[in-house]
Structure formats: structure tokens, C-alpha cells
PDB file of N, CA and C in Angstrom:
ATOM      1  N   MET A 237      10.733 -30.533  44.010  1.00  0.00           N
ATOM      2  CA  MET A 237      12.087 -30.057  44.011  1.00  0.00           C
ATOM      3  C   MET A 237      12.179 -28.845  44.915  1.00  0.00           C
ATOM      4  N   ASP A 238      13.316 -28.673  45.527  1.00  0.00           N
ATOM      5  CA  ASP A 238      13.568 -27.525  46.390  1.00  0.00           C
ATOM      6  C   ASP A 238      14.218 -26.448  45.528  1.00  0.00           C
ATOM      7  N   GLU A 239      13.386 -25.626  44.934  1.00  0.00           N
ATOM      8  CA  GLU A 239      13.847 -24.637  43.951  1.00  0.00           C
ATOM      9  C   GLU A 239      14.830 -23.632  44.545  1.00  0.00           C
ATOM     10  N   ARG A 240      14.569 -23.160  45.750  1.00  0.00           N
ATOM     11  CA  ARG A 240      15.461 -22.187  46.386  1.00  0.00           C
ATOM     12  C   ARG A 240      16.848 -22.790  46.567  1.00  0.00           C
ATOM     13  N   SER A 241      16.925 -24.045  47.029  1.00  0.00           N
ATOM     14  CA  SER A 241      18.227 -24.699  47.220  1.00  0.00           C
ATOM     15  C   SER A 241      18.935 -24.900  45.890  1.00  0.00           C
ATOM     16  N   LEU A 242      18.180 -25.231  44.855  1.00  0.00           N
ATOM     17  CA  LEU A 242      18.771 -25.394  43.529  1.00  0.00           C
ATOM     18  C   LEU A 242      19.372 -24.072  43.054  1.00  0.00           C
ATOM     19  N   ILE A 243      18.636 -22.996  43.201  1.00  0.00           N
ATOM     20  CA  ILE A 243      19.122 -21.676  42.791  1.00  0.00           C
ATOM     21  C   ILE A 243      20.394 -21.327  43.554  1.00  0.00           C
ATOM     22  N   GLU A 244      20.403 -21.569  44.862  1.00  0.00           N
ATOM     23  CA  GLU A 244      21.589 -21.280  45.672  1.00  0.00           C
ATOM     24  C   GLU A 244      22.779 -22.123  45.222  1.00  0.00           C
ATOM     25  N   ALA A 245      22.544 -23.396  44.906  1.00  0.00           N
ATOM     26  CA  ALA A 245      23.626 -24.277  44.467  1.00  0.00           C
ATOM     27  C   ALA A 245      24.187 -23.838  43.114  1.00  0.00           C
ATOM     28  N   ILE A 246      23.332 -23.363  42.232  1.00  0.00           N
ATOM     29  CA  ILE A 246      23.794 -22.873  40.931  1.00  0.00           C
ATOM     30  C   ILE A 246      24.569 -21.566  41.116  1.00  0.00           C
ATOM     31  N   GLU A 247      24.035 -20.666  41.925  1.00  0.00           N
ATOM     32  CA  GLU A 247      24.698 -19.379  42.151  1.00  0.00           C
ATOM     33  C   GLU A 247      26.072 -19.547  42.808  1.00  0.00           C
ATOM     34  N   SER A 248      26.201 -20.529  43.687  1.00  0.00           N
ATOM     35  CA  SER A 248      27.473 -20.743  44.390  1.00  0.00           C
ATOM     36  C   SER A 248      28.476 -21.537  43.562  1.00  0.00           C
ATOM     37  N   GLY A 249      28.015 -22.130  42.459  1.00  0.00           N
ATOM     38  CA  GLY A 249      28.897 -22.952  41.628  1.00  0.00           C
ATOM     39  C   GLY A 249      28.938 -24.407  42.047  1.00  0.00           C
ATOM     40  N   GLN A 250      28.180 -24.768  43.094  1.00  0.00           N
ATOM     41  CA  GLN A 250      28.122 -26.166  43.525  1.00  0.00           C
ATOM     42  C   GLN A 250      27.544 -27.034  42.414  1.00  0.00           C
ATOM     43  N   ILE A 251      26.604 -26.484  41.663  1.00  0.00           N
ATOM     44  CA  ILE A 251      26.057 -27.119  40.467  1.00  0.00           C
ATOM     45  C   ILE A 251      26.438 -26.230  39.293  1.00  0.00           C
ATOM     46  N   GLY A 252      27.042 -26.838  38.263  1.00  0.00           N
ATOM     47  CA  GLY A 252      27.542 -26.065  37.139  1.00  0.00           C
ATOM     48  C   GLY A 252      26.484 -25.629  36.156  1.00  0.00           C
ATOM     49  N   SER A 253      25.445 -26.449  35.990  1.00  0.00           N
ATOM     50  CA  SER A 253      24.372 -26.108  35.057  1.00  0.00           C
ATOM     51  C   SER A 253      23.170 -26.989  35.354  1.00  0.00           C
ATOM     52  N   ALA A 254      22.036 -26.608  34.781  1.00  0.00           N
ATOM     53  CA  ALA A 254      20.814 -27.388  34.985  1.00  0.00           C
ATOM     54  C   ALA A 254      19.913 -27.267  33.767  1.00  0.00           C
ATOM     55  N   SER A 255      19.245 -28.350  33.435  1.00  0.00           N
ATOM     56  CA  SER A 255      18.203 -28.361  32.405  1.00  0.00           C
ATOM     57  C   SER A 255      16.925 -28.776  33.109  1.00  0.00           C
ATOM     58  N   LEU A 256      15.934 -27.911  33.063  1.00  0.00           N
ATOM     59  CA  LEU A 256      14.738 -28.090  33.895  1.00  0.00           C
ATOM     60  C   LEU A 256      13.453 -27.992  33.084  1.00  0.00           C
ATOM     61  N   ASP A 257      12.463 -28.804  33.481  1.00  0.00           N
ATOM     62  CA  ASP A 257      11.127 -28.644  32.912  1.00  0.00           C
ATOM     63  C   ASP A 257      10.045 -28.831  33.976  1.00  0.00           C
ATOM     64  N   VAL A 258      10.451 -28.953  35.241  1.00  0.00           N
ATOM     65  CA  VAL A 258       9.503 -29.108  36.346  1.00  0.00           C
ATOM     66  C   VAL A 258       9.882 -28.107  37.432  1.00  0.00           C
ATOM     67  N   PHE A 259       8.887 -27.440  37.980  1.00  0.00           N
ATOM     68  CA  PHE A 259       9.140 -26.403  38.958  1.00  0.00           C
ATOM     69  C   PHE A 259       8.132 -26.487  40.094  1.00  0.00           C
ATOM     70  N   GLU A 260       8.452 -25.835  41.212  1.00  0.00           N
ATOM     71  CA  GLU A 260       7.526 -25.826  42.348  1.00  0.00           C
ATOM     72  C   GLU A 260       6.185 -25.232  41.952  1.00  0.00           C
ATOM     73  N   LYS A 261       6.219 -24.151  41.195  1.00  0.00           N
ATOM     74  CA  LYS A 261       4.994 -23.513  40.724  1.00  0.00           C
ATOM     75  C   LYS A 261       5.002 -23.557  39.202  1.00  0.00           C
ATOM     76  N   GLU A 262       3.946 -24.077  38.631  1.00  0.00           N
ATOM     77  CA  GLU A 262       3.831 -24.191  37.177  1.00  0.00           C
ATOM     78  C   GLU A 262       2.765 -23.221  36.677  1.00  0.00           C
ATOM     79  N   PRO A 263       3.029 -22.484  35.622  1.00  0.00           N
ATOM     80  CA  PRO A 263       4.321 -22.353  34.957  1.00  0.00           C
ATOM     81  C   PRO A 263       5.293 -21.575  35.828  1.00  0.00           C
ATOM     82  N   LEU A 264       6.578 -21.665  35.481  1.00  0.00           N
ATOM     83  CA  LEU A 264       7.612 -20.951  36.227  1.00  0.00           C
ATOM     84  C   LEU A 264       7.321 -19.454  36.163  1.00  0.00           C
ATOM     85  N   PRO A 265       7.214 -18.796  37.324  1.00  0.00           N
ATOM     86  CA  PRO A 265       6.894 -17.362  37.333  1.00  0.00           C
ATOM     87  C   PRO A 265       7.924 -16.536  36.555  1.00  0.00           C
ATOM     88  N   ALA A 266       7.463 -15.484  35.930  1.00  0.00           N
ATOM     89  CA  ALA A 266       8.325 -14.628  35.111  1.00  0.00           C
ATOM     90  C   ALA A 266       9.439 -13.988  35.918  1.00  0.00           C
ATOM     91  N   ASP A 267       9.260 -13.822  37.228  1.00  0.00           N
ATOM     92  CA  ASP A 267      10.288 -13.185  38.049  1.00  0.00           C
ATOM     93  C   ASP A 267      11.272 -14.177  38.673  1.00  0.00           C
ATOM     94  N   SER A 268      11.191 -15.435  38.291  1.00  0.00           N
ATOM     95  CA  SER A 268      12.121 -16.429  38.831  1.00  0.00           C
ATOM     96  C   SER A 268      13.539 -16.127  38.339  1.00  0.00           C
ATOM     97  N   PRO A 269      14.536 -16.190  39.238  1.00  0.00           N
ATOM     98  CA  PRO A 269      15.917 -15.954  38.821  1.00  0.00           C
ATOM     99  C   PRO A 269      16.426 -17.012  37.844  1.00  0.00           C
ATOM    100  N   LEU A 270      15.771 -18.152  37.782  1.00  0.00           N
ATOM    101  CA  LEU A 270      16.193 -19.212  36.851  1.00  0.00           C
ATOM    102  C   LEU A 270      16.165 -18.733  35.403  1.00  0.00           C
ATOM    103  N   TRP A 271      15.227 -17.863  35.071  1.00  0.00           N
ATOM    104  CA  TRP A 271      15.114 -17.359  33.700  1.00  0.00           C
ATOM    105  C   TRP A 271      16.366 -16.609  33.258  1.00  0.00           C
ATOM    106  N   ASP A 272      17.042 -15.959  34.188  1.00  0.00           N
ATOM    107  CA  ASP A 272      18.172 -15.092  33.851  1.00  0.00           C
ATOM    108  C   ASP A 272      19.535 -15.764  33.981  1.00  0.00           C
ATOM    109  N   MET A 273      19.568 -17.032  34.353  1.00  0.00           N
ATOM    110  CA  MET A 273      20.841 -17.727  34.536  1.00  0.00           C
ATOM    111  C   MET A 273      21.318 -18.311  33.208  1.00  0.00           C
ATOM    112  N   ASP A 274      22.529 -17.933  32.805  1.00  0.00           N
ATOM    113  CA  ASP A 274      23.084 -18.398  31.532  1.00  0.00           C
ATOM    114  C   ASP A 274      23.324 -19.908  31.503  1.00  0.00           C
ATOM    115  N   ASN A 275      23.521 -20.521  32.656  1.00  0.00           N
ATOM    116  CA  ASN A 275      23.815 -21.947  32.721  1.00  0.00           C
ATOM    117  C   ASN A 275      22.585 -22.797  33.070  1.00  0.00           C
ATOM    118  N   VAL A 276      21.393 -22.240  32.867  1.00  0.00           N
ATOM    119  CA  VAL A 276      20.139 -22.967  33.099  1.00  0.00           C
ATOM    120  C   VAL A 276      19.339 -23.014  31.806  1.00  0.00           C
ATOM    121  N   ARG A 277      18.895 -24.194  31.441  1.00  0.00           N
ATOM    122  CA  ARG A 277      18.028 -24.381  30.267  1.00  0.00           C
ATOM    123  C   ARG A 277      16.644 -24.753  30.779  1.00  0.00           C
ATOM    124  N   ILE A 278      15.647 -24.055  30.276  1.00  0.00           N
ATOM    125  CA  ILE A 278      14.264 -24.299  30.678  1.00  0.00           C
ATOM    126  C   ILE A 278      13.492 -24.753  29.449  1.00  0.00           C
ATOM    127  N   THR A 279      12.854 -25.920  29.571  1.00  0.00           N
ATOM    128  CA  THR A 279      12.078 -26.469  28.461  1.00  0.00           C
ATOM    129  C   THR A 279      10.666 -26.784  28.928  1.00  0.00           C
ATOM    130  N   PRO A 280       9.712 -26.779  28.010  1.00  0.00           N
ATOM    131  CA  PRO A 280       8.342 -27.168  28.378  1.00  0.00           C
ATOM    132  C   PRO A 280       8.248 -28.676  28.539  1.00  0.00           C
ATOM    133  N   HIS A 281       7.229 -29.119  29.218  1.00  0.00           N
ATOM    134  CA  HIS A 281       7.019 -30.558  29.411  1.00  0.00           C
ATOM    135  C   HIS A 281       6.894 -31.290  28.076  1.00  0.00           C
ATOM    136  N   ILE A 282       6.526 -30.596  27.036  1.00  0.00           N
ATOM    137  CA  ILE A 282       6.308 -31.245  25.740  1.00  0.00           C
ATOM    138  C   ILE A 282       7.553 -31.261  24.874  1.00  0.00           C
ATOM    139  N   SER A 283       8.722 -30.920  25.448  1.00  0.00           N
ATOM    140  CA  SER A 283       9.926 -30.806  24.626  1.00  0.00           C
ATOM    141  C   SER A 283      10.285 -32.106  23.925  1.00  0.00           C
ATOM    142  N   GLY A 284       9.929 -33.247  24.491  1.00  0.00           N
ATOM    143  CA  GLY A 284      10.232 -34.523  23.849  1.00  0.00           C
ATOM    144  C   GLY A 284       9.174 -34.973  22.875  1.00  0.00           C
ATOM    145  N   ASN A 285       8.056 -34.303  22.847  1.00  0.00           N
ATOM    146  CA  ASN A 285       6.948 -34.713  21.993  1.00  0.00           C
ATOM    147  C   ASN A 285       7.008 -33.942  20.680  1.00  0.00           C
ATOM    148  N   ALA A 286       7.968 -34.323  19.863  1.00  0.00           N
ATOM    149  CA  ALA A 286       8.149 -33.614  18.602  1.00  0.00           C
ATOM    150  C   ALA A 286       8.341 -34.614  17.466  1.00  0.00           C
ATOM    151  N   GLY A 287       7.902 -34.248  16.305  1.00  0.00           N
ATOM    152  CA  GLY A 287       8.131 -35.070  15.120  1.00  0.00           C
ATOM    153  C   GLY A 287       7.639 -36.496  15.293  1.00  0.00           C
ATOM    154  N   ASP A 288       8.531 -37.437  15.048  1.00  0.00           N
ATOM    155  CA  ASP A 288       8.166 -38.852  15.124  1.00  0.00           C
ATOM    156  C   ASP A 288       8.546 -39.458  16.476  1.00  0.00           C
ATOM    157  N   PHE A 289       8.437 -38.667  17.540  1.00  0.00           N
ATOM    158  CA  PHE A 289       8.811 -39.106  18.886  1.00  0.00           C
ATOM    159  C   PHE A 289       8.125 -40.417  19.271  1.00  0.00           C
ATOM    160  N   GLU A 290       6.811 -40.494  19.059  1.00  0.00           N
ATOM    161  CA  GLU A 290       6.086 -41.705  19.463  1.00  0.00           C
ATOM    162  C   GLU A 290       6.564 -42.922  18.686  1.00  0.00           C
ATOM    163  N   LEU A 291       6.809 -42.767  17.398  1.00  0.00           N
ATOM    164  CA  LEU A 291       7.306 -43.881  16.596  1.00  0.00           C
ATOM    165  C   LEU A 291       8.695 -44.315  17.075  1.00  0.00           C
ATOM    166  N   ALA A 292       9.549 -43.351  17.377  1.00  0.00           N
ATOM    167  CA  ALA A 292      10.885 -43.670  17.887  1.00  0.00           C
ATOM    168  C   ALA A 292      10.795 -44.394  19.219  1.00  0.00           C
ATOM    169  N   LEU A 293       9.859 -43.995  20.063  1.00  0.00           N
ATOM    170  CA  LEU A 293       9.669 -44.648  21.351  1.00  0.00           C
ATOM    171  C   LEU A 293       9.191 -46.085  21.165  1.00  0.00           C
ATOM    172  N   ILE A 294       8.309 -46.314  20.227  1.00  0.00           N
ATOM    173  CA  ILE A 294       7.827 -47.670  19.939  1.00  0.00           C
ATOM    174  C   ILE A 294       8.979 -48.546  19.462  1.00  0.00           C
ATOM    175  N   HIS A 295       9.819 -48.010  18.573  1.00  0.00           N
ATOM    176  CA  HIS A 295      10.978 -48.773  18.086  1.00  0.00           C
ATOM    177  C   HIS A 295      11.949 -49.085  19.223  1.00  0.00           C
ATOM    178  N   GLN A 296      12.176 -48.096  20.083  1.00  0.00           N
ATOM    179  CA  GLN A 296      13.078 -48.319  21.210  1.00  0.00           C
ATOM    180  C   GLN A 296      12.534 -49.411  22.124  1.00  0.00           C
ATOM    181  N   PHE A 297      11.244 -49.369  22.414  1.00  0.00           N
ATOM    182  CA  PHE A 297      10.635 -50.387  23.259  1.00  0.00           C
ATOM    183  C   PHE A 297      10.782 -51.767  22.628  1.00  0.00           C
ATOM    184  N   ALA A 298      10.501 -51.865  21.332  1.00  0.00           N
ATOM    185  CA  ALA A 298      10.595 -53.158  20.637  1.00  0.00           C
ATOM    186  C   ALA A 298      12.034 -53.683  20.658  1.00  0.00           C
ATOM    187  N   ASP A 299      12.999 -52.800  20.430  1.00  0.00           N
ATOM    188  CA  ASP A 299      14.405 -53.221  20.457  1.00  0.00           C
ATOM    189  C   ASP A 299      14.805 -53.721  21.839  1.00  0.00           C
ATOM    190  N   LEU A 300      14.394 -53.005  22.882  1.00  0.00           N
ATOM    191  CA  LEU A 300      14.720 -53.430  24.244  1.00  0.00           C
ATOM    192  C   LEU A 300      13.995 -54.719  24.619  1.00  0.00           C
ATOM    193  N   ALA A 301      12.753 -54.869  24.158  1.00  0.00           N
ATOM    194  CA  ALA A 301      12.009 -56.110  24.417  1.00  0.00           C
ATOM    195  C   ALA A 301      12.711 -57.288  23.765  1.00  0.00           C
ATOM    196  N   ASP A 302      13.199 -57.107  22.547  1.00  0.00           N
ATOM    197  CA  ASP A 302      13.940 -58.178  21.870  1.00  0.00           C
ATOM    198  C   ASP A 302      15.179 -58.569  22.666  1.00  0.00           C
ATOM    199  N   LEU A 303      15.920 -57.592  23.148  1.00  0.00           N
ATOM    200  CA  LEU A 303      17.105 -57.887  23.965  1.00  0.00           C
ATOM    201  C   LEU A 303      16.719 -58.684  25.206  1.00  0.00           C
ATOM    202  N   TRP A 304      15.668 -58.225  25.881  1.00  0.00           N
ATOM    203  CA  TRP A 304      15.224 -58.888  27.116  1.00  0.00           C
ATOM    204  C   TRP A 304      14.783 -60.316  26.831  1.00  0.00           C
ATOM    205  N   LEU A 305      13.993 -60.508  25.776  1.00  0.00           N
ATOM    206  CA  LEU A 305      13.515 -61.849  25.429  1.00  0.00           C
ATOM    207  C   LEU A 305      14.652 -62.778  25.022  1.00  0.00           C
ATOM    208  N   ASP A 306      15.726 -62.222  24.460  1.00  0.00           N
ATOM    209  CA  ASP A 306      16.887 -63.019  24.065  1.00  0.00           C
ATOM    210  C   ASP A 306      17.874 -63.202  25.215  1.00  0.00           C
ATOM    211  N   GLY A 307      17.532 -62.664  26.398  1.00  0.00           N
ATOM    212  CA  GLY A 307      18.404 -62.812  27.562  1.00  0.00           C
ATOM    213  C   GLY A 307      19.658 -61.956  27.500  1.00  0.00           C
ATOM    214  N   LYS A 308      19.634 -60.912  26.697  1.00  0.00           N
ATOM    215  CA  LYS A 308      20.806 -60.036  26.543  1.00  0.00           C
ATOM    216  C   LYS A 308      20.685 -58.814  27.455  1.00  0.00           C
ATOM    217  N   SER A 309      21.823 -58.166  27.670  1.00  0.00           N
ATOM    218  CA  SER A 309      21.862 -56.958  28.503  1.00  0.00           C
ATOM    219  C   SER A 309      21.349 -55.758  27.727  1.00  0.00           C
ATOM    220  N   PHE A 310      20.772 -54.822  28.457  1.00  0.00           N
ATOM    221  CA  PHE A 310      20.352 -53.567  27.849  1.00  0.00           C
ATOM    222  C   PHE A 310      21.586 -52.706  27.586  1.00  0.00           C
ATOM    223  N   PRO A 311      21.549 -51.851  26.558  1.00  0.00           N
ATOM    224  CA  PRO A 311      22.708 -51.010  26.254  1.00  0.00           C
ATOM    225  C   PRO A 311      22.981 -49.964  27.337  1.00  0.00           C
ATOM    226  N   LEU A 312      21.952 -49.521  28.024  1.00  0.00           N
ATOM    227  CA  LEU A 312      22.101 -48.565  29.120  1.00  0.00           C
ATOM    228  C   LEU A 312      21.291 -49.053  30.306  1.00  0.00           C
ATOM    229  N   ILE A 313      21.846 -48.874  31.494  1.00  0.00           N
ATOM    230  CA  ILE A 313      21.102 -49.200  32.710  1.00  0.00           C
ATOM    231  C   ILE A 313      21.179 -48.002  33.637  1.00  0.00           C
ATOM    232  N   VAL A 314      20.242 -47.886  34.554  1.00  0.00           N
ATOM    233  CA  VAL A 314      20.252 -46.792  35.516  1.00  0.00           C
ATOM    234  C   VAL A 314      20.985 -47.259  36.757  1.00  0.00           C
ATOM    235  N   ASP A 315      22.028 -46.542  37.119  1.00  0.00           N
ATOM    236  CA  ASP A 315      22.741 -46.794  38.363  1.00  0.00           C
ATOM    237  C   ASP A 315      22.003 -45.999  39.440  1.00  0.00           C
ATOM    238  N   LYS A 316      21.242 -46.682  40.266  1.00  0.00           N
ATOM    239  CA  LYS A 316      20.400 -45.991  41.243  1.00  0.00           C
ATOM    240  C   LYS A 316      21.210 -45.210  42.269  1.00  0.00           C
ATOM    241  N   ARG A 317      22.462 -45.602  42.506  1.00  0.00           N
ATOM    242  CA  ARG A 317      23.303 -44.829  43.420  1.00  0.00           C
ATOM    243  C   ARG A 317      23.724 -43.520  42.783  1.00  0.00           C
ATOM    244  N   GLU A 318      23.963 -43.532  41.468  1.00  0.00           N
ATOM    245  CA  GLU A 318      24.373 -42.326  40.763  1.00  0.00           C
ATOM    246  C   GLU A 318      23.176 -41.511  40.289  1.00  0.00           C
ATOM    247  N   GLY A 319      22.056 -42.191  39.993  1.00  0.00           N
ATOM    248  CA  GLY A 319      20.846 -41.510  39.579  1.00  0.00           C
ATOM    249  C   GLY A 319      20.752 -41.213  38.103  1.00  0.00           C
ATOM    250  N   TYR A 320      21.564 -41.903  37.293  1.00  0.00           N
ATOM    251  CA  TYR A 320      21.492 -41.681  35.851  1.00  0.00           C
ATOM    252  C   TYR A 320      21.909 -42.950  35.121  1.00  0.00           C
ATOM    253  N   ALA A 321      21.657 -42.958  33.824  1.00  0.00           N
ATOM    254  CA  ALA A 321      21.955 -44.133  32.997  1.00  0.00           C
ATOM    255  C   ALA A 321      23.452 -44.215  32.724  1.00  0.00           C
ATOM    256  N   VAL A 322      23.943 -45.435  32.760  1.00  0.00           N
ATOM    257  CA  VAL A 322      25.343 -45.712  32.433  1.00  0.00           C
ATOM    258  C   VAL A 322      25.385 -46.872  31.450  1.00  0.00           C
ATOM    259  N   ARG A 323      26.471 -47.022  30.751  1.00  0.00           N
ATOM    260  CA  ARG A 323      26.615 -48.154  29.817  1.00  0.00           C
ATOM    261  C   ARG A 323      26.615 -49.453  30.594  1.00  0.00           C
ATOM    262  N   ALA A 324      25.928 -50.429  30.060  1.00  0.00           N
ATOM    263  CA  ALA A 324      25.901 -51.755  30.687  1.00  0.00           C
ATOM    264  C   ALA A 324      27.257 -52.413  30.522  1.00  0.00           C
ATOM    265  N   ALA A 325      27.578 -53.277  31.458  1.00  0.00           N
ATOM    266  CA  ALA A 325      28.866 -53.988  31.395  1.00  0.00           C
ATOM    267  C   ALA A 325      28.848 -55.058  30.336  1.00  0.00           C
TER     268      ALA A 325
END
């Protein structure tokens, strides 16, 4: 990621907010301006690994596999032009 460009885009308002867990230098240096931005959320790489995360992931995989095997559409698909998941038609 181009961290300097991201910071400039946030400061200028081109980007309204950001949630980040990957940085050019790991861990994020203490003097990074990202730490002081009210509209930036910084999480560790392990933020999703909590509680019964693995069990929930297994259930999600099984549910999606069932849909695929039954020839049904997934509830969410990634629109590669937009770069994020959208509801399936």
C-alpha cells in the first residue's frame, strides 16, 4: 500500500475514513500520523481470530459449499470492478 498517498487522501477528505491492519512497515511506527486520525481505525492482524471464529468460518464454508453443490447463487459476491462484496442478484 502507498501509505503516504493514503494519508494525503484522508487529510484532504478524498477518503472519508479507513480501517487498516496492514502497513508499509510492521508494526506501524509510533510516530505515524495514522495513529492520531479520528477517522482511522487500526486493528491487529489477529482482530478476526477471536472466540469461536474458526468454528464460524467452518460453518460459513459448509453453508456456501451446500449452495454451490445445489447450483444456487451465493448470498454475496465480489464485484471486481468495485472491489468489494455486493448482494447477489
